[in-house]
Structure formats: structure tokens, C-alpha cells
Tab-separated table of C-alpha atoms in Angstrom:
chain	number	residue	atom	x	y	z
A	81	UNK	CA	126.583	148.694	218.773
A	82	UNK	CA	126.027	144.936	218.784
A	83	UNK	CA	123.351	143.288	220.901
A	84	UNK	CA	124.119	140.618	223.488
A	85	UNK	CA	122.976	137.036	223.092
A	86	UNK	CA	120.599	137.554	226.013
A	87	UNK	CA	118.605	140.045	223.939
A	88	UNK	CA	117.921	137.335	221.349
A	89	UNK	CA	115.826	135.425	223.904
A	90	UNK	CA	112.531	136.686	222.513
A	91	UNK	CA	109.449	134.561	221.948
A	92	UNK	CA	109.705	134.566	218.120
A	93	UNK	CA	113.421	133.629	218.159
A	94	UNK	CA	112.877	130.859	220.719
A	95	UNK	CA	109.987	129.501	218.633
A	96	UNK	CA	112.266	129.615	215.592
A	97	UNK	CA	114.873	127.572	217.498
A	98	UNK	CA	112.333	124.876	218.358
A	99	UNK	CA	111.024	124.680	214.786
A	100	UNK	CA	114.545	124.600	213.378
A	101	UNK	CA	115.759	121.906	215.767
A	102	UNK	CA	112.760	119.720	214.947
A	103	UNK	CA	113.339	120.189	211.223
A	104	UNK	CA	117.126	119.747	211.167
A	105	UNK	CA	117.587	116.834	213.555
A	106	UNK	CA	116.025	114.427	211.002
A	107	UNK	CA	118.421	115.741	208.351
A	108	UNK	CA	121.436	115.186	210.595
A	109	UNK	CA	120.261	111.670	211.497
A	110	UNK	CA	119.457	110.636	207.917
A	111	UNK	CA	122.725	109.172	206.503
A	112	UNK	CA	123.466	106.964	209.508
A	113	UNK	CA	119.805	105.994	209.977
A	114	UNK	CA	119.635	104.843	206.337
A	115	UNK	CA	122.705	102.646	206.777
A	116	UNK	CA	121.281	101.020	209.926
A	117	UNK	CA	117.910	100.491	208.232
A	118	UNK	CA	119.321	98.005	205.687
A	119	UNK	CA	122.610	96.841	207.192
A	120	UNK	CA	121.286	93.334	207.998
A	121	UNK	CA	120.339	92.677	204.372
A	122	UNK	CA	122.815	90.947	202.052
A	123	UNK	CA	125.194	93.695	200.935
A	124	UNK	CA	123.483	95.942	203.465
A	125	UNK	CA	126.292	98.446	203.948
A	126	UNK	CA	126.609	99.003	200.199
A	127	UNK	CA	122.834	99.466	199.914
A	128	UNK	CA	122.938	101.878	202.853
A	129	UNK	CA	125.597	103.928	201.090
A	130	UNK	CA	123.432	104.021	197.949
A	131	UNK	CA	120.396	105.191	199.945
A	132	UNK	CA	122.475	107.870	201.664
A	133	UNK	CA	123.752	108.991	198.260
A	134	UNK	CA	120.186	109.170	196.931
A	135	UNK	CA	119.237	111.299	199.916
A	136	UNK	CA	122.160	113.705	199.395
A	137	UNK	CA	121.512	113.927	195.642
A	138	UNK	CA	117.913	114.895	196.401
A	139	UNK	CA	119.165	117.686	198.646
A	140	UNK	CA	121.775	118.989	196.219
A	141	UNK	CA	119.481	119.031	193.188
A	142	UNK	CA	116.337	120.335	194.876
A	143	UNK	CA	117.832	123.048	197.103
A	144	UNK	CA	118.563	125.655	194.399
A	145	UNK	CA	115.455	124.770	192.354
A	146	UNK	CA	113.061	125.123	195.283
A	147	UNK	CA	114.971	128.067	196.757
A	148	UNK	CA	114.505	130.060	193.549
A	149	UNK	CA	110.749	129.494	193.701
A	150	UNK	CA	110.343	130.622	197.312
A	151	UNK	CA	108.172	133.697	197.828
A	152	UNK	CA	109.819	135.778	200.542
A	153	UNK	CA	106.666	137.443	201.853
A	154	UNK	CA	104.534	134.247	201.731
A	155	UNK	CA	107.107	131.542	202.390
A	156	UNK	CA	105.111	129.502	204.907
A	157	UNK	CA	103.141	127.370	202.387
A	158	UNK	CA	106.373	126.364	200.630
A	159	UNK	CA	108.124	125.603	203.919
A	160	UNK	CA	105.133	123.518	205.054
A	161	UNK	CA	105.031	121.618	201.767
A	162	UNK	CA	108.775	120.903	201.854
A	163	UNK	CA	108.732	119.594	205.421
A	164	UNK	CA	105.581	117.544	204.748
A	165	UNK	CA	107.194	115.869	201.741
A	166	UNK	CA	110.296	115.129	203.813
A	167	UNK	CA	108.157	113.655	206.593
A	168	UNK	CA	106.364	111.466	204.043
A	169	UNK	CA	109.689	110.220	202.676
A	170	UNK	CA	110.996	109.285	206.129
A	171	UNK	CA	107.672	107.669	207.056
A	172	UNK	CA	107.772	105.569	203.894
A	173	UNK	CA	111.274	104.353	204.772
A	174	UNK	CA	110.306	103.548	208.348
A	175	UNK	CA	107.061	101.793	207.488
A	176	UNK	CA	108.451	99.720	204.592
A	177	UNK	CA	112.017	98.806	205.568
A	178	UNK	CA	111.854	95.543	203.595
A	179	UNK	CA	110.710	97.177	200.359
A	180	UNK	CA	112.612	96.807	197.092
A	181	UNK	CA	115.838	98.868	197.030
A	182	UNK	CA	114.456	101.028	194.213
A	183	UNK	CA	111.434	101.914	196.348
A	184	UNK	CA	113.664	102.736	199.320
A	185	UNK	CA	115.900	104.885	197.105
A	186	UNK	CA	112.828	106.767	195.866
A	187	UNK	CA	111.709	107.436	199.446
A	188	UNK	CA	115.248	108.557	200.363
A	189	UNK	CA	115.351	110.895	197.361
A	190	UNK	CA	111.981	112.339	198.398
A	191	UNK	CA	113.091	112.775	202.007
A	192	UNK	CA	116.173	114.688	200.881
A	193	UNK	CA	114.581	116.782	198.138
A	194	UNK	CA	111.368	117.906	199.882
A	195	UNK	CA	112.845	120.021	202.690
A	196	UNK	CA	116.052	120.975	200.847
A	197	UNK	CA	115.154	124.681	200.658
A	198	UNK	CA	113.796	124.855	204.217
A	199	UNK	CA	117.148	125.682	205.925
A	200	UNK	CA	117.638	128.647	203.598
A	201	UNK	CA	114.101	129.892	204.137
A	202	UNK	CA	114.347	129.556	207.901
A	203	UNK	CA	117.689	131.390	207.959
A	204	UNK	CA	116.207	134.279	205.988
A	205	UNK	CA	113.235	134.281	208.361
A	206	UNK	CA	115.537	134.362	211.406
A	207	UNK	CA	117.356	137.473	210.223
A	208	UNK	CA	113.987	139.206	209.787
A	209	UNK	CA	113.065	138.499	213.432
A	210	UNK	CA	115.962	140.516	214.886
A	211	UNK	CA	117.272	144.072	214.416
A	212	UNK	CA	119.983	144.589	211.830
A	213	UNK	CA	122.628	145.040	214.540
A	214	UNK	CA	121.817	141.584	215.927
A	215	UNK	CA	122.072	139.621	212.674
A	216	UNK	CA	125.600	138.341	213.352
A	217	UNK	CA	124.633	137.102	216.813
A	218	UNK	CA	121.488	135.482	215.414
A	219	UNK	CA	123.426	133.618	212.746
A	220	UNK	CA	126.082	132.654	215.290
A	221	UNK	CA	123.318	131.261	217.507
A	222	UNK	CA	121.993	129.303	214.520
A	223	UNK	CA	125.459	127.846	213.950
A	224	UNK	CA	125.758	126.802	217.607
A	225	UNK	CA	122.347	125.115	217.373
A	226	UNK	CA	123.295	123.357	214.136
A	227	UNK	CA	126.579	121.982	215.444
A	228	UNK	CA	124.833	120.841	218.618
A	229	UNK	CA	122.279	118.968	216.527
A	230	UNK	CA	124.975	117.341	214.391
A	231	UNK	CA	126.863	116.301	217.522
A	232	UNK	CA	123.786	114.620	219.040
A	233	UNK	CA	122.292	113.068	215.894
A	234	UNK	CA	124.729	110.129	215.398
A	235	UNK	CA	124.315	108.940	218.993
A	236	UNK	CA	120.525	109.216	218.771
A	237	UNK	CA	120.314	107.349	215.462
A	238	UNK	CA	122.695	104.625	216.631
A	239	UNK	CA	121.033	104.165	220.016
A	240	UNK	CA	117.529	103.838	218.592
A	241	UNK	CA	118.550	101.601	215.695
A	242	UNK	CA	120.561	99.168	217.814
A	243	UNK	CA	118.620	99.446	221.055
A	244	UNK	CA	115.051	99.423	219.724
A	245	UNK	CA	114.614	98.781	215.990
A	246	UNK	CA	116.330	99.994	212.787
A	247	UNK	CA	113.066	101.540	211.567
A	248	UNK	CA	112.506	103.631	214.708
A	249	UNK	CA	114.961	106.456	213.805
A	250	UNK	CA	113.203	106.966	210.450
A	251	UNK	CA	109.777	107.074	212.108
A	252	UNK	CA	111.090	109.552	214.684
A	253	UNK	CA	112.463	111.694	211.862
A	254	UNK	CA	109.020	111.741	210.221
A	255	UNK	CA	107.370	112.761	213.513
A	256	UNK	CA	109.922	115.524	214.130
A	257	UNK	CA	109.389	117.011	210.672
A	258	UNK	CA	105.646	116.903	211.244
A	259	UNK	CA	106.156	118.758	214.532
A	260	UNK	CA	108.242	121.345	212.672
A	261	UNK	CA	105.365	121.839	210.216
A	262	UNK	CA	102.969	122.582	213.091
A	263	UNK	CA	105.473	124.971	214.665
A	264	UNK	CA	105.649	127.147	211.550
A	265	UNK	CA	102.348	128.770	212.565
A	266	UNK	CA	104.150	130.237	215.585
A	267	UNK	CA	106.350	132.219	213.169
A	268	UNK	CA	105.602	134.964	210.638
A	269	UNK	CA	104.375	133.842	207.224
A	270	UNK	CA	107.483	135.277	205.575
A	271	UNK	CA	109.827	138.221	205.595
A	272	UNK	CA	109.691	141.592	203.885
A	273	UNK	CA	111.549	141.828	200.606
A	274	UNK	CA	112.287	144.609	198.160
A	275	UNK	CA	110.787	144.172	194.696
A	276	UNK	CA	113.194	142.144	192.623
A	277	UNK	CA	111.593	142.262	189.200
A	278	UNK	CA	111.899	139.344	186.822
A	279	UNK	CA	113.244	135.952	187.843
A	280	UNK	CA	116.200	136.542	185.536
A	281	UNK	CA	117.328	139.360	187.862
A	282	UNK	CA	117.330	136.993	190.807
A	283	UNK	CA	119.331	134.445	188.825
A	284	UNK	CA	121.869	137.102	187.823
A	285	UNK	CA	122.268	138.130	191.459
A	286	UNK	CA	122.798	134.508	192.459
A	287	UNK	CA	125.324	133.935	189.692
A	288	UNK	CA	127.339	136.992	190.740
A	289	UNK	CA	127.733	135.385	194.174
A	290	UNK	CA	129.481	132.259	192.807
A	291	UNK	CA	132.792	132.920	194.653
A	292	UNK	CA	130.920	132.696	197.973
A	293	UNK	CA	129.549	129.279	197.021
A	294	UNK	CA	132.974	128.024	195.964
A	295	UNK	CA	134.516	129.072	199.279
A	296	UNK	CA	131.643	127.436	201.150
A	297	UNK	CA	132.178	124.192	199.253
A	298	UNK	CA	135.884	124.364	200.042
A	299	UNK	CA	135.218	124.653	203.758
A	300	UNK	CA	132.926	121.609	203.787
A	301	UNK	CA	135.500	119.433	202.039
A	302	UNK	CA	137.529	119.773	205.242
A	303	UNK	CA	134.623	118.529	207.334
A	304	UNK	CA	134.265	115.522	205.034
A	305	UNK	CA	137.961	114.747	205.402
A	306	UNK	CA	137.753	114.928	209.191
A	307	UNK	CA	134.711	112.661	209.388
A	308	UNK	CA	135.362	110.097	206.668
A	309	UNK	CA	139.106	109.448	206.827
A	310	UNK	CA	139.738	109.826	210.559
A	311	UNK	CA	138.959	106.163	211.433
A	312	UNK	CA	141.388	104.924	208.760
A	313	UNK	CA	144.016	107.430	209.924
A	314	UNK	CA	143.725	106.194	213.509
A	315	UNK	CA	144.292	102.627	212.345
A	316	UNK	CA	147.341	103.785	210.382
A	317	UNK	CA	148.724	105.426	213.534
A	318	UNK	CA	148.006	102.349	215.665
A	319	UNK	CA	145.407	104.245	217.719
A	320	UNK	CA	142.194	102.510	218.838
A	321	UNK	CA	139.448	103.247	216.324
A	322	UNK	CA	137.063	103.873	219.227
A	323	UNK	CA	138.705	107.277	219.599
A	324	UNK	CA	137.071	108.455	216.348
A	325	UNK	CA	133.776	109.323	218.055
A	326	UNK	CA	135.240	111.403	220.904
A	327	UNK	CA	137.664	113.157	218.537
A	328	UNK	CA	134.854	114.168	216.155
A	329	UNK	CA	132.727	115.247	219.122
A	330	UNK	CA	135.613	117.510	220.136
A	331	UNK	CA	135.611	118.987	216.638
A	332	UNK	CA	131.848	119.691	216.873
A	333	UNK	CA	132.145	121.190	220.347
A	334	UNK	CA	134.996	123.389	219.151
A	335	UNK	CA	132.819	124.542	216.241
A	336	UNK	CA	129.941	125.451	218.549
A	337	UNK	CA	132.318	127.427	220.795
A	338	UNK	CA	133.821	129.148	217.755
A	339	UNK	CA	130.402	130.221	216.493
A	340	UNK	CA	129.496	131.608	219.916
A	341	UNK	CA	132.758	133.536	220.272
A	342	UNK	CA	132.523	134.979	216.757
A	343	UNK	CA	129.087	136.377	217.535
A	344	UNK	CA	130.169	137.994	220.822
A	345	UNK	CA	131.668	140.942	218.968
A	346	UNK	CA	128.802	141.217	216.506
A	347	UNK	CA	131.080	140.394	213.586
A	348	UNK	CA	133.404	143.309	214.380
A	349	UNK	CA	136.607	141.425	213.590
A	350	UNK	CA	139.593	142.749	211.614
A	351	UNK	CA	139.252	142.794	207.852
A	352	UNK	CA	136.296	142.516	205.449
A	353	UNK	CA	134.226	139.334	205.428
A	354	UNK	CA	135.827	137.820	202.279
A	355	UNK	CA	139.312	138.200	203.789
A	356	UNK	CA	138.165	136.755	207.116
A	357	UNK	CA	136.691	133.751	205.324
A	358	UNK	CA	139.803	133.013	203.268
A	359	UNK	CA	142.098	133.312	206.291
A	360	UNK	CA	139.867	131.072	208.409
A	361	UNK	CA	139.506	128.364	205.741
A	362	UNK	CA	143.260	128.309	205.153
A	363	UNK	CA	143.848	128.081	208.917
A	364	UNK	CA	141.448	125.121	209.171
A	365	UNK	CA	143.204	123.551	206.180
A	366	UNK	CA	146.515	123.823	208.011
A	367	UNK	CA	144.960	122.216	211.081
A	368	UNK	CA	143.533	119.274	209.114
A	369	UNK	CA	146.887	118.806	207.360
A	370	UNK	CA	148.567	118.750	210.777
A	371	UNK	CA	146.126	116.042	211.906
A	372	UNK	CA	147.382	113.901	209.013
A	373	UNK	CA	150.966	114.227	210.248
A	374	UNK	CA	150.663	113.945	214.035
A	375	UNK	CA	151.272	110.493	215.582
A	376	UNK	CA	149.771	111.185	219.037
A	377	UNK	CA	146.131	110.932	220.085
A	378	UNK	CA	146.376	114.022	222.300
A	379	UNK	CA	147.914	116.060	219.484
A	380	UNK	CA	145.183	114.986	217.045
A	381	UNK	CA	142.489	115.817	219.627
A	382	UNK	CA	143.846	119.306	220.313
A	383	UNK	CA	144.331	120.074	216.622
A	384	UNK	CA	140.833	118.884	215.695
A	385	UNK	CA	139.250	120.954	218.474
A	386	UNK	CA	141.220	124.034	217.372
A	387	UNK	CA	140.213	123.425	213.741
A	388	UNK	CA	136.579	123.158	214.792
A	389	UNK	CA	136.938	126.433	216.676
A	390	UNK	CA	137.766	128.129	213.350
A	391	UNK	CA	135.437	126.100	211.114
A	392	UNK	CA	132.185	127.639	212.345
A	393	UNK	CA	133.378	131.263	211.897
A	394	UNK	CA	134.587	130.330	208.399
A	395	UNK	CA	131.078	129.206	207.465
A	396	UNK	CA	129.476	132.145	209.258
A	397	UNK	CA	131.497	134.670	207.286
A	398	UNK	CA	130.317	132.991	204.063
A	399	UNK	CA	126.658	133.332	205.027
A	400	UNK	CA	127.138	136.909	206.198
A	401	UNK	CA	128.929	137.785	202.950
A	402	UNK	CA	126.069	136.261	200.983
A	403	UNK	CA	123.614	138.391	202.915
A	404	UNK	CA	125.587	141.525	201.977
A	405	UNK	CA	125.640	140.617	198.281
A	406	UNK	CA	122.034	139.524	197.701
A	407	UNK	CA	118.791	141.498	197.970
A	408	UNK	CA	116.260	140.276	200.587
A	409	UNK	CA	114.029	138.694	197.936
A	410	UNK	CA	116.897	136.426	196.825
A	411	UNK	CA	118.236	135.469	200.262
A	412	UNK	CA	116.342	132.184	200.612
A	413	UNK	CA	117.462	131.146	197.129
A	414	UNK	CA	121.039	132.201	197.884
A	415	UNK	CA	121.159	130.244	201.127
A	416	UNK	CA	119.667	127.246	199.321
A	417	UNK	CA	122.303	127.421	196.597
A	418	UNK	CA	124.941	127.621	199.333
A	419	UNK	CA	123.365	124.560	200.959
A	420	UNK	CA	123.642	122.689	197.670
A	421	UNK	CA	127.209	123.903	197.084
A	422	UNK	CA	128.491	122.799	200.471
A	423	UNK	CA	126.680	119.476	200.055
A	424	UNK	CA	128.381	119.022	196.707
A	425	UNK	CA	131.731	119.902	198.287
A	426	UNK	CA	131.171	117.324	201.006
A	427	UNK	CA	130.150	114.670	198.479
A	428	UNK	CA	133.077	115.446	196.168
A	429	UNK	CA	135.558	115.239	199.018
A	430	UNK	CA	134.042	111.981	200.229
A	431	UNK	CA	134.251	110.485	196.753
A	432	UNK	CA	137.840	111.647	196.350
A	433	UNK	CA	138.756	110.255	199.763
A	434	UNK	CA	137.131	106.894	199.029
A	435	UNK	CA	139.036	106.566	195.778
A	436	UNK	CA	142.354	107.668	197.236
A	437	UNK	CA	142.154	105.288	200.192
A	438	UNK	CA	142.347	102.395	197.731
A	439	UNK	CA	145.758	103.491	196.469
A	440	UNK	CA	147.405	105.688	199.124
A	441	UNK	CA	147.736	105.867	202.905
A	442	UNK	CA	145.004	107.720	204.863
A	443	UNK	CA	147.423	110.512	205.782
A	444	UNK	CA	148.206	111.067	202.099
A	445	UNK	CA	144.482	111.043	201.240
A	446	UNK	CA	143.877	113.781	203.810
A	447	UNK	CA	146.689	115.912	202.385
A	448	UNK	CA	145.247	115.503	198.873
A	449	UNK	CA	141.848	116.628	200.180
A	450	UNK	CA	143.446	119.634	201.840
A	451	UNK	CA	145.013	120.472	198.490
A	452	UNK	CA	141.533	120.419	196.906
A	453	UNK	CA	140.275	122.786	199.601
A	454	UNK	CA	143.158	125.203	199.056
A	455	UNK	CA	142.489	125.143	195.292
A	456	UNK	CA	138.797	125.937	195.795
A	457	UNK	CA	139.705	128.694	198.262
A	458	UNK	CA	142.095	130.317	195.804
A	459	UNK	CA	139.501	130.146	193.009
A	460	UNK	CA	136.854	131.714	195.254
A	461	UNK	CA	139.210	134.422	196.498
A	462	UNK	CA	140.244	135.367	192.950
A	463	UNK	CA	136.583	135.461	191.929
A	464	UNK	CA	135.699	137.773	194.796
A	465	UNK	CA	138.613	140.058	193.946
A	466	UNK	CA	137.429	140.319	190.347
A	467	UNK	CA	133.894	141.032	191.547
A	468	UNK	CA	135.231	143.834	193.747
A	469	UNK	CA	137.012	145.364	190.740
A	470	UNK	CA	133.741	145.318	188.795
A	471	UNK	CA	131.889	147.128	191.585
A	472	UNK	CA	132.150	150.607	189.920
A	473	UNK	CA	130.577	149.219	186.724
A	474	UNK	CA	127.734	147.672	188.729
A	475	UNK	CA	127.199	150.978	190.519
A	476	UNK	CA	126.790	152.794	187.210
A	477	UNK	CA	124.432	150.075	185.985
A	478	UNK	CA	122.366	150.314	189.175
A	479	UNK	CA	122.142	154.096	188.885
A	480	UNK	CA	121.007	153.899	185.239
A	481	UNK	CA	118.211	151.430	186.068
A	482	UNK	CA	116.413	153.549	188.690
A	483	UNK	CA	114.218	156.653	188.287
A	484	UNK	CA	115.547	160.141	188.701
A	485	UNK	CA	115.320	161.414	192.262
A	486	UNK	CA	113.777	164.665	191.061
A	487	UNK	CA	110.472	162.983	190.196
A	488	UNK	CA	109.783	162.277	193.884
A	489	UNK	CA	109.745	158.531	193.401
A	490	UNK	CA	112.611	157.794	195.779
A	491	UNK	CA	115.258	157.378	193.075
A	492	UNK	CA	118.125	158.469	195.315
A	493	UNK	CA	117.270	155.872	197.911
A	494	UNK	CA	117.016	153.206	195.219
A	495	UNK	CA	120.440	154.139	193.827
A	496	UNK	CA	121.929	153.966	197.299
A	497	UNK	CA	120.394	150.524	197.882
A	498	UNK	CA	121.634	149.067	194.597
A	499	UNK	CA	125.106	150.585	194.942
A	500	UNK	CA	125.417	149.099	198.414
A	501	UNK	CA	124.676	145.655	197.001
């Protein structure tokens, strides 16, 4: 029986929410804050794009590397170090806004790379704070919190940069990450994990989960399309570009509602998680494609909100599927690899969109991006189907690697655990 959201309102979970919000708000503010920091320089917007790219590259490269090195039972020192490095990077940007572009790029890279594995570690920590039957609700709550942060971050970064000073958002980001560091002592030092053996075993487990990463990357390409091409699409339709903000806010609100609704039933929806994920991503793809074809503002708004409603459950099913596949000791690394994969999907879609907009209409660029998403979804779905067919072989392998139950060493339980995974 699934728990209600009300039962998640425990002191450890609420402390986790505060720490997570303080650590993720700087991440959500970063791209726009970097653009505003240098926009008044000659070629400022181009430099801002380069700094944002450096930040994202730091995240993508560092997330799997640092995630693999995270010690599940003693994760706090690594989480503290990551957030502290991120805070230092943001502080450097805020305190030296007139520095040479190479110096600013180095600070941006540091700010992105330092805390790249923190979201994965915090997600693994969250699932250890609640009973097994409440994991879906907990991850749904995390998704609602995340989409709320991403909805508020652009307005906060813009307001501070234009209303106070372009360096203020970066300094605030440094302070927030420092606050998140202090808050980690309100949480457990780590989470319990089953012995995983050599690092090669962890890497093999992560590699076997590649279809999950591909599907996650496919879902984020849709978000990139919605955010990056929408202003150009509105201009093509003769709609005031000022509608872009409210339309994207509707998408984020729809996503938060979708995450909440998905968690109400504790994940008890028809079909296994991989099937749910594929269906949801394809449904969002259809919605984004419809946005490219509709000529009316109201129609675009309704379609974007409906797409957002399905986007959050699509991502949730990916994270829940990853949790089923990986052992506890590899969860932080798995979530970090997922973080890098979806970041790469976002970046790839943005690059594709930027190139296509030079040669085709915005509506056509969106349809091409949707085609990329469908391709990634098909590849991931085929990969998961092949993995399911190999399950009997993996069960035999798991059984052969554990001790015999007759020696009293718990072999039967170990076989059951490995077969389940």
C-alpha cells in the first residue's frame, strides 16, 4: 500500500528539501546569470553563450566521474566538497566580472563540475530516508520541487541582474551553495549499501543500464526544443514574443502537476516502467510536434501545458527504472550518469536547433528535433527489450557467483537479490 504525501512531512525529508532547494537553485539560475554577467561587453551575448557552454560541459563531464567515486555510506564529505567547489566557482564569477574571458570560463567550468554529482547523491539519500513503499511519492515530490525551482530561477536571475547588478545573481548562487553545505549536517552521512565488490562491477552495472540513459536523453531533447525554439516559432506565427515566458511557465506548472499526480498512486500505473516511459515520451513528442503546427496562442498554451503534464512522469519512470536495475551502492553513480546523459541530450538538441534555424523555419526545426527524440526513444526501447531477453542468462550468472545456501552464509538471499536486479 502506498503512503500519502502527508506522511513524507518528516523532519529529515523537510531538511532534505531545504538543502536540495539551496543547492539546485544556483544550478537553475546559472545559464541566464552567466549571460547577464557579460552581456554589456563587446560581443557579450556570444561570450555569455560560451560561458554557459563551459558550465554545462563541466556538469556533463564531471557528473559520471564524480558519481562513480561516491562512497554510499560516507557520502557527506564528497557532497560537501562538490558544493564548496561550486560555491567557489560562482563566487569567483561574481567577484571578478571584468576578468579575462578565459578566467571566467575556468570559473564557470569549476562551478558546473564541482557539484555535478550532488543531485545524484541527494536523490539516493532521499530514497533512504523513506520506507520502500514511499519511494515513488518521494521521487515525485523531488520532481515537483525541481520544476518549481526551474520555474522561479529565470525570474530571480533576471530581476537581480537588471534591477540590482549583473554580479549579484552569481554571488547569491555562491551563498546558497554555502548554505546547502551547512545543511548537509542535518542529514545522515550517507545511505546503506550492499557490498558491490570491485569498481569494475559497478561500471558493468552502469553500462547495462544504457537504454535508461538513452531514453532520459531523448526526453530532455523535447525540453530543449520547447525552451530554445519557442520564441522563434512565435515570431513565425505572428504572435508577440512576450508570450514565450508565460507559455514556458505553463509547461513547468504542468510538469509539477504531472509529477504530483503520478506519485498519488505510488507508481501503480498500468504496464511496467519501461513501457510507461516509452509511451509517455512518445506522447510528449506528439504534443511538441503539435505545438509546431498550431497557429493559435491558446492552442499552443494548452498543448504545452498538457505536454508538461506528461514530461515529469516520463522522467520519473526513468529514475524509478534505474533504481530497479542498479544496486544501492551504484545508485548515486547511476543518477549522476543519467544527469550527464540528459544534459548531453539537452545540449545536442540545442545545437541541432541552432544549426537548423539558420536554414529552415522554426516549425520545421522543432519537427526535426522531435524526430531525434523518437529515434533515441526507439533505440532505448530496443535496448531495454534486449536486456529483458538476457535476464535468464544474468540470473544464472548471479546464482553462480554467490555461495551455496547450505553453508549458512545467506546464499539463497544473495541469489534472490541478484536475480531481482
